[in-house]
Coordinates of C-alpha atoms and ligand atoms in Angstrom, one line a residue:
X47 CA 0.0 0.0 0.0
X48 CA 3.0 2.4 1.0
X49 CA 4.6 1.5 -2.6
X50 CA 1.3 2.2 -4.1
X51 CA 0.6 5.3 -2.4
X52 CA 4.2 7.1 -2.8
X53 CA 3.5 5.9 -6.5
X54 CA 0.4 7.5 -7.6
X55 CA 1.9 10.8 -5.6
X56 CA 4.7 10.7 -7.9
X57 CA 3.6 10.1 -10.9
X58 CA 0.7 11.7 -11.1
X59 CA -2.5 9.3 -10.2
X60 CA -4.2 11.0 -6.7
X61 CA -2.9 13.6 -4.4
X62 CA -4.3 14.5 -0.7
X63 CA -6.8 17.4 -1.6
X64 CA -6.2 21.1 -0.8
X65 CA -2.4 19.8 0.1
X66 CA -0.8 23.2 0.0
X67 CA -3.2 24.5 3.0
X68 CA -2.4 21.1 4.9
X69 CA -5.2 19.4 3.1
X70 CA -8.8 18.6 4.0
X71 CA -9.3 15.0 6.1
X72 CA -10.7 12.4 4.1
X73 CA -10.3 14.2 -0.1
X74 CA -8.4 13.6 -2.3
X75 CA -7.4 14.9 -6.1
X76 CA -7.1 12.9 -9.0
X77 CA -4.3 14.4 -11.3
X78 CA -3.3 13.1 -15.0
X79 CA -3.4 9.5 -15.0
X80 CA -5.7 8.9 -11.9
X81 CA -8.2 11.5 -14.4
X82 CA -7.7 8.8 -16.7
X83 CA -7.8 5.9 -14.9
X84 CA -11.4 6.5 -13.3
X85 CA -12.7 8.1 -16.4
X86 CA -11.8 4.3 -18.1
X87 CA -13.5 2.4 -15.7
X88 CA -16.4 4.4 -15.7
X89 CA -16.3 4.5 -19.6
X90 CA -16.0 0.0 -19.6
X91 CA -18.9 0.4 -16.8
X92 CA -21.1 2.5 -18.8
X93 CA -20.4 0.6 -21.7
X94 CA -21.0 -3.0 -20.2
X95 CA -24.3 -1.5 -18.2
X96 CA -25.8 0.3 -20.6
X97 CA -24.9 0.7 -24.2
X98 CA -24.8 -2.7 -25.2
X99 CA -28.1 -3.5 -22.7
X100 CA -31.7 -3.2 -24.0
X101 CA -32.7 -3.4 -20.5
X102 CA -30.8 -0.4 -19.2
X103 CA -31.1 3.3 -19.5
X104 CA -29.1 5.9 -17.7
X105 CA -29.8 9.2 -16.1
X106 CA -27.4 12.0 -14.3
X107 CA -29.3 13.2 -11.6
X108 CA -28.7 16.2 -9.1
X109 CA -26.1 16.4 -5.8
X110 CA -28.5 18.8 -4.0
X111 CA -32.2 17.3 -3.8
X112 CA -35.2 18.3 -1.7
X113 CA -34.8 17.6 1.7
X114 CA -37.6 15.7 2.2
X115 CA -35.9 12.8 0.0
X116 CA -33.4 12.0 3.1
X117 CA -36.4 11.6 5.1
X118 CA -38.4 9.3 2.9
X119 CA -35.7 7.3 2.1
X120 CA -34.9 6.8 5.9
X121 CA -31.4 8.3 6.0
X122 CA -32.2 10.9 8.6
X123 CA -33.7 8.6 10.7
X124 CA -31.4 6.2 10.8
X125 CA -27.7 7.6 11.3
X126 CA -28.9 9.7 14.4
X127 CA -27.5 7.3 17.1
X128 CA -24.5 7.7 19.3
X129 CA -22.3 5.8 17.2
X130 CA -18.6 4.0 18.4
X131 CA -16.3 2.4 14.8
X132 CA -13.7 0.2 15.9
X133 CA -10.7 1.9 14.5
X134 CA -9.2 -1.2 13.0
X135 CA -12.3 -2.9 10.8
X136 CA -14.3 0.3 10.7
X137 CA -17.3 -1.5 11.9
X138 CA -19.9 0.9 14.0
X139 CA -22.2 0.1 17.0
X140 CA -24.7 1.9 18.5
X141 CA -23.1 2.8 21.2
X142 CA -25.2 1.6 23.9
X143 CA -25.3 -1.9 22.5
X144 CA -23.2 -3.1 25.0
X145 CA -23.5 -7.0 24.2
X146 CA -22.9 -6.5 20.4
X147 CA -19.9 -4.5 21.4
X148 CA -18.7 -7.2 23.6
X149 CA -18.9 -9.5 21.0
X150 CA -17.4 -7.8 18.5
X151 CA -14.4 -7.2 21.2
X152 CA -14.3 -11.2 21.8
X153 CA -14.4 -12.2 17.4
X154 CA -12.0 -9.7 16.7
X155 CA -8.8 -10.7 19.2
X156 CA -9.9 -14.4 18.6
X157 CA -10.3 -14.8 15.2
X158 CA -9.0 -12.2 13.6
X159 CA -5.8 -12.9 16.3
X160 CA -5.4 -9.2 16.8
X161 CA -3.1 -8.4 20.2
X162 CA -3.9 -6.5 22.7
X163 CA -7.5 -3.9 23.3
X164 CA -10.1 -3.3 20.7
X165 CA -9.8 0.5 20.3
X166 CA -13.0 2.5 19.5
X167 CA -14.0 5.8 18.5
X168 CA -15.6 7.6 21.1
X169 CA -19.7 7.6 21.5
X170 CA -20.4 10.4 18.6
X171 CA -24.0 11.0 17.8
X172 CA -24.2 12.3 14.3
X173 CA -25.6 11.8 11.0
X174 CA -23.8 10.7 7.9
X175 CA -25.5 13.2 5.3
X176 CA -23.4 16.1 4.4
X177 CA -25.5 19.6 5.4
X178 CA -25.0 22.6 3.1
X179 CA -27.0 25.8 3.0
X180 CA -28.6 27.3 0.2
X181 CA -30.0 30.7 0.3
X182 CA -29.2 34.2 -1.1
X183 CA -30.1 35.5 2.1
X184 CA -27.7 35.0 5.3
X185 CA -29.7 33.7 8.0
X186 CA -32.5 32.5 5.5
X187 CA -30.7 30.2 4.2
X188 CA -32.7 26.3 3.4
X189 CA -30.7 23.3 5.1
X190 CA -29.6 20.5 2.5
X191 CA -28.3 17.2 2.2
X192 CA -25.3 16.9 -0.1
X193 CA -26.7 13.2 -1.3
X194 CA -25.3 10.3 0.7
X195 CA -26.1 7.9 -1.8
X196 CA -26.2 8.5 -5.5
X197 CA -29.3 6.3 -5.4
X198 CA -32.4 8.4 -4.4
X199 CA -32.2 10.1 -7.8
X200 CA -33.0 7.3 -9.7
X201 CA -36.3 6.7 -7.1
X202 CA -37.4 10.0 -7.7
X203 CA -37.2 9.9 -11.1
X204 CA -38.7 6.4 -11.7
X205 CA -41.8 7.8 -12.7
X206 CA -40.5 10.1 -15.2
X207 CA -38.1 7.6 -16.7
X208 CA -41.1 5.5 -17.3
X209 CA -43.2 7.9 -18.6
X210 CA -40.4 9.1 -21.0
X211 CA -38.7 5.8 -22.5
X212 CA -40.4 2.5 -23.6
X213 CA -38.4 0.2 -21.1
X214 CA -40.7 -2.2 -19.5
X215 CA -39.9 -4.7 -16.4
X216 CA -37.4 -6.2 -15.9
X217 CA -34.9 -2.9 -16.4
X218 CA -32.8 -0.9 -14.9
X219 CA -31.7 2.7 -14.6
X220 CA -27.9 3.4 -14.2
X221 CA -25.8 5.7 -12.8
X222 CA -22.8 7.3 -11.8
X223 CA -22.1 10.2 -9.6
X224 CA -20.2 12.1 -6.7
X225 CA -21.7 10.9 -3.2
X226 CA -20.8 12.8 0.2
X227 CA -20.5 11.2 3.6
X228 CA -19.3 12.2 7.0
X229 CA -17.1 9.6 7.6
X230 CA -15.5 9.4 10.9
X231 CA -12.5 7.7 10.5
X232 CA -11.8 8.0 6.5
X233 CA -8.4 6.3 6.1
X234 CA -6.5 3.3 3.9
X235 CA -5.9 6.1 1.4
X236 CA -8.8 6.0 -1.0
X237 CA -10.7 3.4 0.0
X238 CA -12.8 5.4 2.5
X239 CA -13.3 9.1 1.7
X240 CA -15.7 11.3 2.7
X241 CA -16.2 13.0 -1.1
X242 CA -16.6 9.8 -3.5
X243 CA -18.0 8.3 -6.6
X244 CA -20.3 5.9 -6.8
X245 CA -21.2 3.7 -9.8
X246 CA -25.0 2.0 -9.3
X247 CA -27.6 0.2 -11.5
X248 CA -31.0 0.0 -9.8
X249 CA -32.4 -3.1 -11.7
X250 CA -36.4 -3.2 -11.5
X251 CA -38.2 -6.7 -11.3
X252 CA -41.6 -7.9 -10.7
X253 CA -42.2 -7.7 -7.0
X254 CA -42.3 -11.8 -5.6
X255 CA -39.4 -13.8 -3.8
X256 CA -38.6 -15.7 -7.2
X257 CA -38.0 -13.1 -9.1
X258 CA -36.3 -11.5 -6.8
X259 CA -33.9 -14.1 -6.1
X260 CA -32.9 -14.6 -9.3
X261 CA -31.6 -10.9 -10.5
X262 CA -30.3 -10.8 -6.9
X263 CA -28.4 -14.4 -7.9
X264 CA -27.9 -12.7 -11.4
X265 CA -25.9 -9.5 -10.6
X266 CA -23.9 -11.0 -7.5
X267 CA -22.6 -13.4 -10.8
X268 CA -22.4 -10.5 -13.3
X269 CA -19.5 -8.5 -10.7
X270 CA -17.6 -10.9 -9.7
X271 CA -17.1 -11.7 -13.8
X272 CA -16.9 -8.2 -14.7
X273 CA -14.1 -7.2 -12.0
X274 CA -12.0 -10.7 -12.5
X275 CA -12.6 -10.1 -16.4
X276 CA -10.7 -6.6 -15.9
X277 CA -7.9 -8.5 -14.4
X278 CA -8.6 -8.4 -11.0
X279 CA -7.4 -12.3 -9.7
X280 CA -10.0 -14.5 -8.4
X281 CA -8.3 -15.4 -5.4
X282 CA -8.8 -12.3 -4.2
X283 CA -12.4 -11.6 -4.5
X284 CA -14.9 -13.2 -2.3
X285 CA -18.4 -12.7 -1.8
X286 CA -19.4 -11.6 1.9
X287 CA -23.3 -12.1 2.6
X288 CA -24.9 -9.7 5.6
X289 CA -26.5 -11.6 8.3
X290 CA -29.8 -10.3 9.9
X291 CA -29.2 -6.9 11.8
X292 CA -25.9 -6.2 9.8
X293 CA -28.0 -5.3 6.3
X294 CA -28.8 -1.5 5.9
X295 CA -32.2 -0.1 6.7
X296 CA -33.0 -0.9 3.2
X297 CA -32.1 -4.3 2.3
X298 CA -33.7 -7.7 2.4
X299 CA -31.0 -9.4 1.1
X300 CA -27.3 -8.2 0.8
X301 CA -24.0 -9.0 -0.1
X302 CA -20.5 -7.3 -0.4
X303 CA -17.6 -8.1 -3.1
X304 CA -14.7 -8.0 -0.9
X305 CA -11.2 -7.1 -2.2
X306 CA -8.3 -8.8 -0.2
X307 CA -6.2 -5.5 0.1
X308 CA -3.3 -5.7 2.3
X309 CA -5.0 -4.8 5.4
X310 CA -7.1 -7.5 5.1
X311 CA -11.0 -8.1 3.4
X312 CA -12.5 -5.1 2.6
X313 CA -15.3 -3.9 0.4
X314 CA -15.4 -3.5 -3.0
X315 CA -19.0 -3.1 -3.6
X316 CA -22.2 -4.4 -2.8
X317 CA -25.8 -6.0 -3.8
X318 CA -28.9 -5.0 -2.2
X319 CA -32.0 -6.6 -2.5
X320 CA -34.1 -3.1 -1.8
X321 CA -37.1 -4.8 -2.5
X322 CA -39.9 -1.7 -3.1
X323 CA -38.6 0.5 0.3
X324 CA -37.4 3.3 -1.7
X325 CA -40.1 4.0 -4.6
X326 CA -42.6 3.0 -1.5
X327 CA -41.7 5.5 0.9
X328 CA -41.3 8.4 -1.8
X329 CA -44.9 7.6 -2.7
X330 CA -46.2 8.0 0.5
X331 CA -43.6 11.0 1.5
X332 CA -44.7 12.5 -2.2
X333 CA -48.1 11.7 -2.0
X334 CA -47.4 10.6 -5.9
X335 CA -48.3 7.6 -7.5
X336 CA -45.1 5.6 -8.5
X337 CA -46.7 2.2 -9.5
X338 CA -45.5 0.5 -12.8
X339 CA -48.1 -0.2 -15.1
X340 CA -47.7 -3.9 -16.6
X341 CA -49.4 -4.2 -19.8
X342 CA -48.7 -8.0 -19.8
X343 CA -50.5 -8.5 -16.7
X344 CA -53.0 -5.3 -17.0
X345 CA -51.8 -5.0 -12.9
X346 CA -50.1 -1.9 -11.3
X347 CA -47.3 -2.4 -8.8
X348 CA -44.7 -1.1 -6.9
X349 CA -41.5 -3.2 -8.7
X350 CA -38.3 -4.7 -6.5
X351 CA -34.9 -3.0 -6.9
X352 CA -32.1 -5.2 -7.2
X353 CA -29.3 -2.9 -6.6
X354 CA -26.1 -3.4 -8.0
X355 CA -23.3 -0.6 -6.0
X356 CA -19.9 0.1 -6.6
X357 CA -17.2 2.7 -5.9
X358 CA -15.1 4.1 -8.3
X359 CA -12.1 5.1 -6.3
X360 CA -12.0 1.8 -4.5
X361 CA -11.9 0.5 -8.1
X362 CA -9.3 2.8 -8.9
X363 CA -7.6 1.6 -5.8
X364 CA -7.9 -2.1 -5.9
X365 CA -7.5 -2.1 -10.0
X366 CA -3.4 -0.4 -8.6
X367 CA -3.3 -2.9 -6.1
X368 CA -3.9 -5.9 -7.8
X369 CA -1.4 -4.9 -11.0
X370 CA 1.4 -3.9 -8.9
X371 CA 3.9 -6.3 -9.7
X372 CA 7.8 -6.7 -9.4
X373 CA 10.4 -8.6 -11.0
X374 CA 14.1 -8.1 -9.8
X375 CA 14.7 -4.5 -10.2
X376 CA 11.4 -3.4 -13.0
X377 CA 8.3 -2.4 -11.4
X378 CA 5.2 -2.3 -13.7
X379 CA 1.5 -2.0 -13.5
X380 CA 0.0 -4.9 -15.4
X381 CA -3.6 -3.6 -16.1
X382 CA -5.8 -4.2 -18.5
X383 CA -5.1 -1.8 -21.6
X384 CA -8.3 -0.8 -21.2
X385 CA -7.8 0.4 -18.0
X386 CA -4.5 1.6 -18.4
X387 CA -4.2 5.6 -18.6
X388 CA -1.9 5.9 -21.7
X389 CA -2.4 3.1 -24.0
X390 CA 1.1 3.9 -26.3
X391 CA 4.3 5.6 -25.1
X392 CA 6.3 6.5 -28.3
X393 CA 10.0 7.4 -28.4
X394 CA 12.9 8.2 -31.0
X395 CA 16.1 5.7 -30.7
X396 CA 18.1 8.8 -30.0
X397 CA 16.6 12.5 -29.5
X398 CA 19.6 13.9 -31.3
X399 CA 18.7 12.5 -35.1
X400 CA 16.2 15.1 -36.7
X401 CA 15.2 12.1 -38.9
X402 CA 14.1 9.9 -36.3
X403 CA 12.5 12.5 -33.6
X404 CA 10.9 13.4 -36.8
X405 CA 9.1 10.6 -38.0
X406 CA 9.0 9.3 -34.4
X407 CA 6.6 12.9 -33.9
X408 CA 4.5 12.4 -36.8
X409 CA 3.4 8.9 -35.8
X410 CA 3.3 9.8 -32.0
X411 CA 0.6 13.1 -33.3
X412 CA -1.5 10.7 -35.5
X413 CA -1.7 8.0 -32.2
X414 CA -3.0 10.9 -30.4
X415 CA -6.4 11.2 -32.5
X416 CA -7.2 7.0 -31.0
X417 CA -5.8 7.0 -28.0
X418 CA -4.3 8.9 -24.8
X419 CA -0.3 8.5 -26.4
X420 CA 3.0 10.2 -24.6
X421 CA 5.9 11.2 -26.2
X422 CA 9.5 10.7 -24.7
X423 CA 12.9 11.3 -25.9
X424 CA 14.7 11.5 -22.5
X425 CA 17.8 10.1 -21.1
X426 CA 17.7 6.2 -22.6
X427 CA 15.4 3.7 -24.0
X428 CA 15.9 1.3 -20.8
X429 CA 14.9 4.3 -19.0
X430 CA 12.3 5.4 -20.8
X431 CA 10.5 1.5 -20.6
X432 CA 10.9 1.6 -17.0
X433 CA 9.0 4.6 -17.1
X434 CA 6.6 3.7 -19.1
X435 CA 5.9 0.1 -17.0
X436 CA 5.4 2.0 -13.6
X437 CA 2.5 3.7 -14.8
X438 CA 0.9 0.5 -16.7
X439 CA 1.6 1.9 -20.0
X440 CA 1.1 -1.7 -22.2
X441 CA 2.8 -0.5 -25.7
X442 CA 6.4 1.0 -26.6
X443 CA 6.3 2.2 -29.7
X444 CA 10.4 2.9 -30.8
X445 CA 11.5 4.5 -34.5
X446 CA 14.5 3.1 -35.0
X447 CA 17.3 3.2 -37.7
X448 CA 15.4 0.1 -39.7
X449 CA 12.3 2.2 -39.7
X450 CA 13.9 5.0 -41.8
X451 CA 14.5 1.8 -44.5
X452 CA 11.9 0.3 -44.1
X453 CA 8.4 2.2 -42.7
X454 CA 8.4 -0.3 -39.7
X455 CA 8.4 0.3 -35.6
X456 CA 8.9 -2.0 -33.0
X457 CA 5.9 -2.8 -30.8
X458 CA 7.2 -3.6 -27.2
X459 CA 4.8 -5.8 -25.0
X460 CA 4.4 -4.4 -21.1
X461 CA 4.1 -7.5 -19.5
X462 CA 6.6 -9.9 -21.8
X463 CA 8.9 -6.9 -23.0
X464 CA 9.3 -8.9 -25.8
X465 CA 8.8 -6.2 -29.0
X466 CA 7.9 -7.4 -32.5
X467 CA 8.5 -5.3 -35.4
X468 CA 5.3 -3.5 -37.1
X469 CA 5.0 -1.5 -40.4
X470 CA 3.8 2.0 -39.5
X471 CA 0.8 1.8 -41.8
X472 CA -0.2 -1.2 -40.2
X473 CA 0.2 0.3 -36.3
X474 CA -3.1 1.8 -35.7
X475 CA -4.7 -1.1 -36.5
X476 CA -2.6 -3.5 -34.9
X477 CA -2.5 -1.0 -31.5
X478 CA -6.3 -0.9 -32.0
X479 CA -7.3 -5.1 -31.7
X480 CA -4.5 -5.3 -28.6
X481 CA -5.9 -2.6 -26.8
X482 CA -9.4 -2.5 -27.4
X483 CA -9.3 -6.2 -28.2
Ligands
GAP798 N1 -26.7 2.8 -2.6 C1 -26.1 1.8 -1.7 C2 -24.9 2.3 -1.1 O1 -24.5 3.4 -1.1 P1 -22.9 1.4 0.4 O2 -22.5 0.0 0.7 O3 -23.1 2.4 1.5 O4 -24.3 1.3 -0.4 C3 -21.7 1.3 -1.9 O5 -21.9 2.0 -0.6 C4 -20.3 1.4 -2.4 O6 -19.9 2.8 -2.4 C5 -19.3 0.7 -1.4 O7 -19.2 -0.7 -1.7 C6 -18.0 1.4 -1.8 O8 -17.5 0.9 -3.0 C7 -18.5 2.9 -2.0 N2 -18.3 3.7 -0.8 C8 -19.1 3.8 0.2 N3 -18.7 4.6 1.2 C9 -17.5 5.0 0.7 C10 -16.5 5.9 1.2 N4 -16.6 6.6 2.3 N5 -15.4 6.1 0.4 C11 -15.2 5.5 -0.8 N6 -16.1 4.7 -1.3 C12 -17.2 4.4 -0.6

């Protein structure tokens, strides 16, 4: 975690936010390549959710919403307890729970084998919504939640999704957006901030157990593939079900994908059976009808949500974790291209031949239009590889002496470093099926 953190300082992934005024706890910045790295996973997300789905649209709904969703949807309600987090796991008790604490205090040293005391927070009563004021008018001013969960936007627009697309049950409605939560201990870098982003489908099925069971069955399947399919290894992902009285306010059913990062099991994202709590309680909170009209069955209902939740960062995170790899002396990043934030570094042989840097430049500038390309002449070409690798960069494109001859480059491979000689009219192509496959 160090290696990766010093890393992505360095070269240019995430930064602590507002560093220069001693930062802000719990932010963080996302400079070149972490800019690119997010905005590729949320591109392959989108991608895999929605455009090639018939069953999926998506929306972009707002930060700031009416107060009175936070109520309806139970989040006020339900984070107003005096609250304790063991600072190792991050787990919270109410605090006057004595006999869940005690438990928790026993599992933990004997399972876990952790030495020594359980440390907790102290008893804080607080709630986990963000408040911001909106108002032209000091002292007038309307109290607002900055959204805790990027899902309530999708409930209060079912209605006007339905009435404005011809999607009909089973679907889903995607989305992808900042959430805000008043985390008290954010920590392990990324993985728990209190400014994230949050990538969610909210898949709609015909409200009976069966039914529900089986999209719940289907998505648990669909992330695991998805996450091991970009490269993450299987060995360490794992489902983790929530027992009774662990599940949020919302969920019938619920499961986490958990990542084993190197302080152990943790979170990736999870799947909530929501069954009809949300669109229920805005109906009754909105006094608006949000049933789904079936025309198969001529019925109206309240549908299930299957919900499908997943951060970006702590994919940004684990997706660095899980491709750090070293071997003797080179470090490298062995993501998927897909993934990776430049897709093709390209260099001259030597930056003092006009000839080379020349046509080197031209082939570099006409990369540029397909993909995220860097040009580097610096220092030498061993040098400029292992520059390339520690940032994940999968193709080395080198205009050499032969190229001048002959209108070919060599293509060298990230992960083998084995390179393979290409003629230049052939490269986009070529580049084209390896990255995008
Ligand atoms: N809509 C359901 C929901 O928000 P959650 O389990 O509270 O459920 C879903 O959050 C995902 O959002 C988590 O699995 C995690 O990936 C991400 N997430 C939650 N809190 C986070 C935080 N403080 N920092 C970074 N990511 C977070």
């Amino acid at each position: 975690m160090d290696k990766i953190v010093a890393l992505c300082k360095r070269r240019g992934f995430i930064y602590p936010g507002s560093e220069i005024y001693g930062g802000l706890g719990g932010t963080w910045d996302y400079g070149p390549l972490g800019v690119e790295l997010k905005n590729n996973i949320k591109k392959i997300w989108w991608h895999d959710v929605v455009q090639v789905r018939e069953d999926m649209v998506g929306i972009d709904s707002a930060i700031m919403m009416n107060p009175k969703v936070w109520e309806a949807s139970g989040h006020l309600e339900s984070f107003v307890d005096p609250l304790v987090e063991c600072k190792e796991c991050h787990e919270r008790f109410r605090a006057d729970k004595e006999a869940e604490i005690k438990e928790h205090e026993e599992t933990h040293q004997g399972v876990r084998g952790v030495q020594g005391k359980v440390e907790w927070t102290e008893a804080q009563k607080f709630n986990l919504l963000v408040k911001a004021y909106l108002g032209v008018i000091e002292g007038k001013q309307t109290e607002i939640y900055l959204r805790g969960e990027i899902t309530q936007g999708v409930h209060v627009n079912f209605k006007n999704v339905l009435d404005s697309t011809r999607i009909k049950i089973p679907f889903g409605i995607a989305q992808i957006g900042k959430a805000f939560r008043n985390e008290i201990t954010p920590g392990n870098f990324i993985f728990r901030s209190r400014e994230f982003e949050q990538m969610e489908v909210q898949y709609f099925v015909k409200p009976n157990e069966k039914e529900g069971k089986r999209w719940y069955e289907y998505w648990k399947n669909f992330w695991m593939d998805w996450y091991a399919k970009l490269g993450i290894r299987k060995e360490n992902l794992h489902f983790k079900d929530h027992e009774e009285g662990e599940r949020a306010h919302y969920a019938r059913m619920a499961t986490d994908i958990e990542y084993k990062g190197p302080w152990g099991w943790a979170e990736f994202m999870g799947i909530h059976h929501r069954g009809d709590w949300d669109l229920s309680h805005h109906q009754k909170f909105s006094g608006q009808n949000l049933q789904y009209g079936d025309q198969e069955s001529g019925k109206e209902y309240l549908p299930w949500d299957i919900e499908s939740s997943a951060g970006v960062d702590r994919s940004a995170l684990f997706f660095l974790l899980d491709s750090y790899r070293e071997d003797g002396k080179r470090v490298f990043l062995s993501l998927d291209p897909r993934l990776a934030p430049l897709k093709v570094a390209v260099f001259p042989l030597l930056a003092n031949k006009p000839d080379l840097v020349n046509l080197a430049r031209k082939i570099y500038l006409d990369l540029r239009e397909n993909f995220m390309v860097v040009w580097d002449e610096r220092g030498n070409i061993g040098g400029r590889y292992a520059s390339a690798d520690e940032i994940g960069t999968p193709f080395c494109v080198t205009v050499d002496f032969d190229s001048l001859k002959d209108q070919t480059v060599t293509i060298r491979d990230r992960d083998s470093t084995k390179q393979k000689r290409v003629k230049i009219n052939q490269l986009l192509e070529v580049l084209n099926n390896k990255i995008n496959g």
